[in-house]
Amino acid sequence: WERPIPPATEAELTGGKKRKRPDFTCNILDRYAVCTEEFEIMFHIECKCLGALRSPSWNFNQNYVEKGIKRFDCTAHEYGKRAVSGMMVGYIISMAPAEILDEVNSYQTRHCSHNPAIECELVEEKVGQYRQQLTRKNTQPEVFKLTHLWVDLTNIQTCVS
């Protein structure tokens, strides 16, 4: 589940990406692939907390964009490389989903201006799924579907023994 993105060609054996890895990786093997780049396709999942500002130096919603979404189109990380889709999981620990969505889209406008806004019909559910069609500039394939799965943990009661 947790490992660096493996090289598929000789050219990919160089570089400093070996410590750059998403939170979860699932791989799909295509035994009928016509080239080595298509034999093993990774599905990457990056997870982040969402909610109100905890401190001036740690902004959950900004990190969701800068240290999450942005990594799916970044030469330093290359999440979703050679895959047509990937996933962001957001753990809502405070704030209403509509407020979070506005903030996340605002940070995207500033830090990933070529990305479209995350669009969804917000429902009062504990788990929401949203989609975003990206046109990537730094990672192939260019057309990429990023699914956002947001889990509302704001009213979860914990058991203490």
mmCIF file of C-alpha atoms in Angstrom:
data_model
loop_
_atom_site.group_PDB
_atom_site.id
_atom_site.type_symbol
_atom_site.label_atom_id
_atom_site.label_comp_id
_atom_site.label_asym_id
_atom_site.label_seq_id
_atom_site.Cartn_x
_atom_site.Cartn_y
_atom_site.Cartn_z
ATOM 1 C CA TRP A 1 0.000 0.000 0.000
ATOM 2 C CA GLU A 2 2.745 2.462 0.761
ATOM 3 C CA ARG A 3 5.694 2.653 -1.576
ATOM 4 C CA PRO A 4 7.385 5.029 -3.998
ATOM 5 C CA ILE A 5 6.256 5.285 -7.604
ATOM 6 C CA PRO A 6 8.353 2.668 -9.432
ATOM 7 C CA PRO A 7 10.223 3.551 -12.628
ATOM 8 C CA ALA A 8 8.874 2.101 -15.862
ATOM 9 C CA THR A 9 11.719 3.138 -18.167
ATOM 10 C CA GLU A 10 15.498 3.660 -17.969
ATOM 11 C CA ALA A 11 14.966 7.442 -18.109
ATOM 12 C CA GLU A 12 12.896 7.290 -14.917
ATOM 13 C CA LEU A 13 15.689 5.643 -12.893
ATOM 14 C CA THR A 14 17.270 9.030 -12.138
ATOM 15 C CA GLY A 15 15.883 11.778 -9.973
ATOM 16 C CA GLY A 16 14.999 12.288 -6.348
ATOM 17 C CA LYS A 17 11.405 11.080 -6.192
ATOM 18 C CA LYS A 18 11.945 7.924 -4.140
ATOM 19 C CA ARG A 19 10.702 9.474 -0.882
ATOM 20 C CA LYS A 20 7.713 11.138 -2.541
ATOM 21 C CA ARG A 21 4.763 8.836 -2.101
ATOM 22 C CA PRO A 22 1.025 9.166 -1.665
ATOM 23 C CA ASP A 23 -0.701 7.899 1.467
ATOM 24 C CA PHE A 24 -2.058 4.813 -0.337
ATOM 25 C CA THR A 25 -1.176 3.101 -3.609
ATOM 26 C CA CYS A 26 -3.135 0.328 -5.303
ATOM 27 C CA ASN A 27 -1.727 -1.193 -8.462
ATOM 28 C CA ILE A 28 -3.440 -2.749 -11.435
ATOM 29 C CA LEU A 29 -1.508 -5.167 -13.647
ATOM 30 C CA ASP A 30 -2.274 -5.437 -17.343
ATOM 31 C CA ARG A 31 -0.642 -8.639 -18.576
ATOM 32 C CA TYR A 32 -1.614 -7.739 -22.137
ATOM 33 C CA ALA A 33 0.026 -4.300 -22.118
ATOM 34 C CA VAL A 34 1.935 -3.485 -25.284
ATOM 35 C CA CYS A 35 4.671 -1.529 -23.455
ATOM 36 C CA THR A 36 6.310 -1.559 -20.020
ATOM 37 C CA GLU A 37 4.823 1.834 -19.076
ATOM 38 C CA GLU A 38 1.320 0.355 -19.259
ATOM 39 C CA PHE A 39 2.023 -2.993 -17.539
ATOM 40 C CA GLU A 40 1.538 -1.691 -13.989
ATOM 41 C CA ILE A 41 -0.771 1.269 -13.397
ATOM 42 C CA MET A 42 -0.919 2.857 -9.952
ATOM 43 C CA PHE A 43 -4.026 4.322 -8.341
ATOM 44 C CA HIS A 44 -2.885 6.934 -5.831
ATOM 45 C CA ILE A 45 -4.839 8.190 -2.830
ATOM 46 C CA GLU A 46 -3.742 11.245 -0.835
ATOM 47 C CA CYS A 47 -5.451 12.047 2.493
ATOM 48 C CA LYS A 48 -5.707 15.396 4.284
ATOM 49 C CA CYS A 49 -7.708 16.975 7.104
ATOM 50 C CA LEU A 50 -10.194 19.720 6.240
ATOM 51 C CA GLY A 51 -11.558 22.454 8.469
ATOM 52 C CA ALA A 52 -10.879 25.660 10.334
ATOM 53 C CA LEU A 53 -7.419 27.157 10.716
ATOM 54 C CA ARG A 54 -5.618 25.483 13.641
ATOM 55 C CA SER A 55 -2.604 27.800 13.757
ATOM 56 C CA PRO A 56 -1.099 30.514 11.542
ATOM 57 C CA SER A 57 1.406 27.968 10.230
ATOM 58 C CA TRP A 58 -1.000 25.070 9.570
ATOM 59 C CA ASN A 59 -4.024 25.626 7.346
ATOM 60 C CA PHE A 60 -5.897 22.391 6.612
ATOM 61 C CA ASN A 61 -7.813 23.661 3.571
ATOM 62 C CA GLN A 62 -4.747 25.266 2.009
ATOM 63 C CA ASN A 63 -2.708 22.089 2.618
ATOM 64 C CA TYR A 64 -5.449 20.066 0.917
ATOM 65 C CA VAL A 65 -4.627 22.025 -2.242
ATOM 66 C CA GLU A 66 -0.873 22.667 -1.913
ATOM 67 C CA LYS A 67 0.172 19.347 -0.367
ATOM 68 C CA GLY A 68 -2.623 17.269 -1.878
ATOM 69 C CA ILE A 69 -4.296 18.210 -5.174
ATOM 70 C CA LYS A 70 -1.166 19.922 -6.485
ATOM 71 C CA ARG A 71 0.883 16.725 -6.115
ATOM 72 C CA PHE A 72 -1.172 15.103 -8.881
ATOM 73 C CA ASP A 73 0.375 17.592 -11.363
ATOM 74 C CA CYS A 74 3.834 18.191 -9.955
ATOM 75 C CA THR A 75 7.164 16.918 -11.302
ATOM 76 C CA ALA A 76 8.490 16.527 -7.740
ATOM 77 C CA HIS A 77 5.742 14.040 -6.765
ATOM 78 C CA GLU A 78 4.027 12.747 -9.941
ATOM 79 C CA TYR A 79 1.011 11.263 -8.147
ATOM 80 C CA GLY A 80 -1.250 9.568 -10.670
ATOM 81 C CA LYS A 81 1.564 9.124 -13.169
ATOM 82 C CA ARG A 82 0.471 6.895 -16.089
ATOM 83 C CA ALA A 83 -3.020 6.590 -14.528
ATOM 84 C CA VAL A 84 -6.267 8.160 -15.732
ATOM 85 C CA SER A 85 -7.578 8.796 -12.226
ATOM 86 C CA GLY A 86 -6.683 9.241 -8.574
ATOM 87 C CA MET A 87 -8.320 10.188 -5.296
ATOM 88 C CA MET A 88 -8.152 12.765 -2.523
ATOM 89 C CA VAL A 89 -9.688 11.828 0.834
ATOM 90 C CA GLY A 90 -10.606 14.756 3.060
ATOM 91 C CA TYR A 91 -11.364 14.266 6.741
ATOM 92 C CA ILE A 92 -13.676 17.098 7.838
ATOM 93 C CA ILE A 93 -12.813 17.921 11.451
ATOM 94 C CA SER A 94 -14.541 21.319 11.655
ATOM 95 C CA MET A 95 -16.498 23.793 9.472
ATOM 96 C CA ALA A 96 -19.437 23.149 7.162
ATOM 97 C CA PRO A 97 -18.686 21.336 3.869
ATOM 98 C CA ALA A 98 -19.945 24.330 1.823
ATOM 99 C CA GLU A 99 -17.487 26.661 3.594
ATOM 100 C CA ILE A 100 -14.646 24.202 3.088
ATOM 101 C CA LEU A 101 -15.503 23.842 -0.596
ATOM 102 C CA ASP A 102 -15.401 27.633 -1.041
ATOM 103 C CA GLU A 103 -12.014 27.859 0.702
ATOM 104 C CA VAL A 104 -10.505 24.916 -1.178
ATOM 105 C CA ASN A 105 -11.649 26.348 -4.525
ATOM 106 C CA SER A 106 -10.267 29.753 -3.509
ATOM 107 C CA TYR A 107 -6.847 28.220 -2.747
ATOM 108 C CA GLN A 108 -6.965 26.366 -6.067
ATOM 109 C CA THR A 109 -7.531 29.666 -7.878
ATOM 110 C CA ARG A 110 -4.362 31.006 -6.226
ATOM 111 C CA HIS A 111 -2.097 27.963 -6.340
ATOM 112 C CA CYS A 112 -3.384 25.852 -9.275
ATOM 113 C CA SER A 113 -5.136 28.401 -11.474
ATOM 114 C CA HIS A 114 -5.400 25.979 -14.421
ATOM 115 C CA ASN A 115 -7.498 23.526 -12.345
ATOM 116 C CA PRO A 116 -11.276 23.780 -12.551
ATOM 117 C CA ALA A 117 -13.216 24.280 -9.337
ATOM 118 C CA ILE A 118 -14.440 21.223 -7.483
ATOM 119 C CA GLU A 119 -18.126 21.126 -8.280
ATOM 120 C CA CYS A 120 -20.718 19.226 -6.369
ATOM 121 C CA GLU A 121 -24.181 19.216 -4.994
ATOM 122 C CA LEU A 122 -23.600 19.434 -1.264
ATOM 123 C CA VAL A 123 -25.798 17.094 0.697
ATOM 124 C CA GLU A 124 -26.073 16.620 4.432
ATOM 125 C CA GLU A 125 -24.373 13.235 4.418
ATOM 126 C CA LYS A 126 -21.409 11.992 6.423
ATOM 127 C CA VAL A 127 -19.579 11.038 3.220
ATOM 128 C CA GLY A 128 -19.592 13.097 0.034
ATOM 129 C CA GLN A 129 -18.025 12.243 -3.316
ATOM 130 C CA TYR A 130 -17.020 14.988 -5.739
ATOM 131 C CA ARG A 131 -15.249 14.886 -9.090
ATOM 132 C CA GLN A 132 -12.788 17.120 -10.813
ATOM 133 C CA GLN A 133 -11.513 16.771 -14.380
ATOM 134 C CA LEU A 134 -7.922 18.031 -14.502
ATOM 135 C CA THR A 135 -5.834 18.978 -17.501
ATOM 136 C CA ARG A 136 -2.354 18.320 -16.179
ATOM 137 C CA LYS A 137 0.699 20.213 -17.385
ATOM 138 C CA ASN A 138 3.539 18.307 -15.694
ATOM 139 C CA THR A 139 2.418 14.672 -15.426
ATOM 140 C CA GLN A 140 1.038 12.257 -18.005
ATOM 141 C CA PRO A 141 -1.618 11.472 -18.949
ATOM 142 C CA GLU A 142 -2.755 15.039 -19.420
ATOM 143 C CA VAL A 143 -6.475 14.338 -18.914
ATOM 144 C CA PHE A 144 -6.976 13.124 -15.343
ATOM 145 C CA LYS A 145 -10.043 12.503 -13.183
ATOM 146 C CA LEU A 146 -9.528 13.353 -9.512
ATOM 147 C CA THR A 147 -12.221 12.015 -7.193
ATOM 148 C CA HIS A 148 -12.657 13.756 -3.844
ATOM 149 C CA LEU A 149 -14.117 11.723 -0.999
ATOM 150 C CA TRP A 150 -14.926 13.880 2.031
ATOM 151 C CA VAL A 151 -15.763 12.205 5.340
ATOM 152 C CA ASP A 152 -17.462 14.319 8.016
ATOM 153 C CA LEU A 153 -15.916 13.530 11.402
ATOM 154 C CA THR A 154 -17.218 16.619 13.220
ATOM 155 C CA ASN A 155 -19.787 14.828 15.370
ATOM 156 C CA ILE A 156 -18.018 11.535 15.879
ATOM 157 C CA GLN A 157 -17.953 10.486 19.500
ATOM 158 C CA THR A 158 -14.886 8.674 20.703
ATOM 159 C CA CYS A 159 -14.768 5.923 23.273
ATOM 160 C CA VAL A 160 -12.309 6.419 26.102
ATOM 161 C CA SER A 161 -11.532 3.481 28.346
#
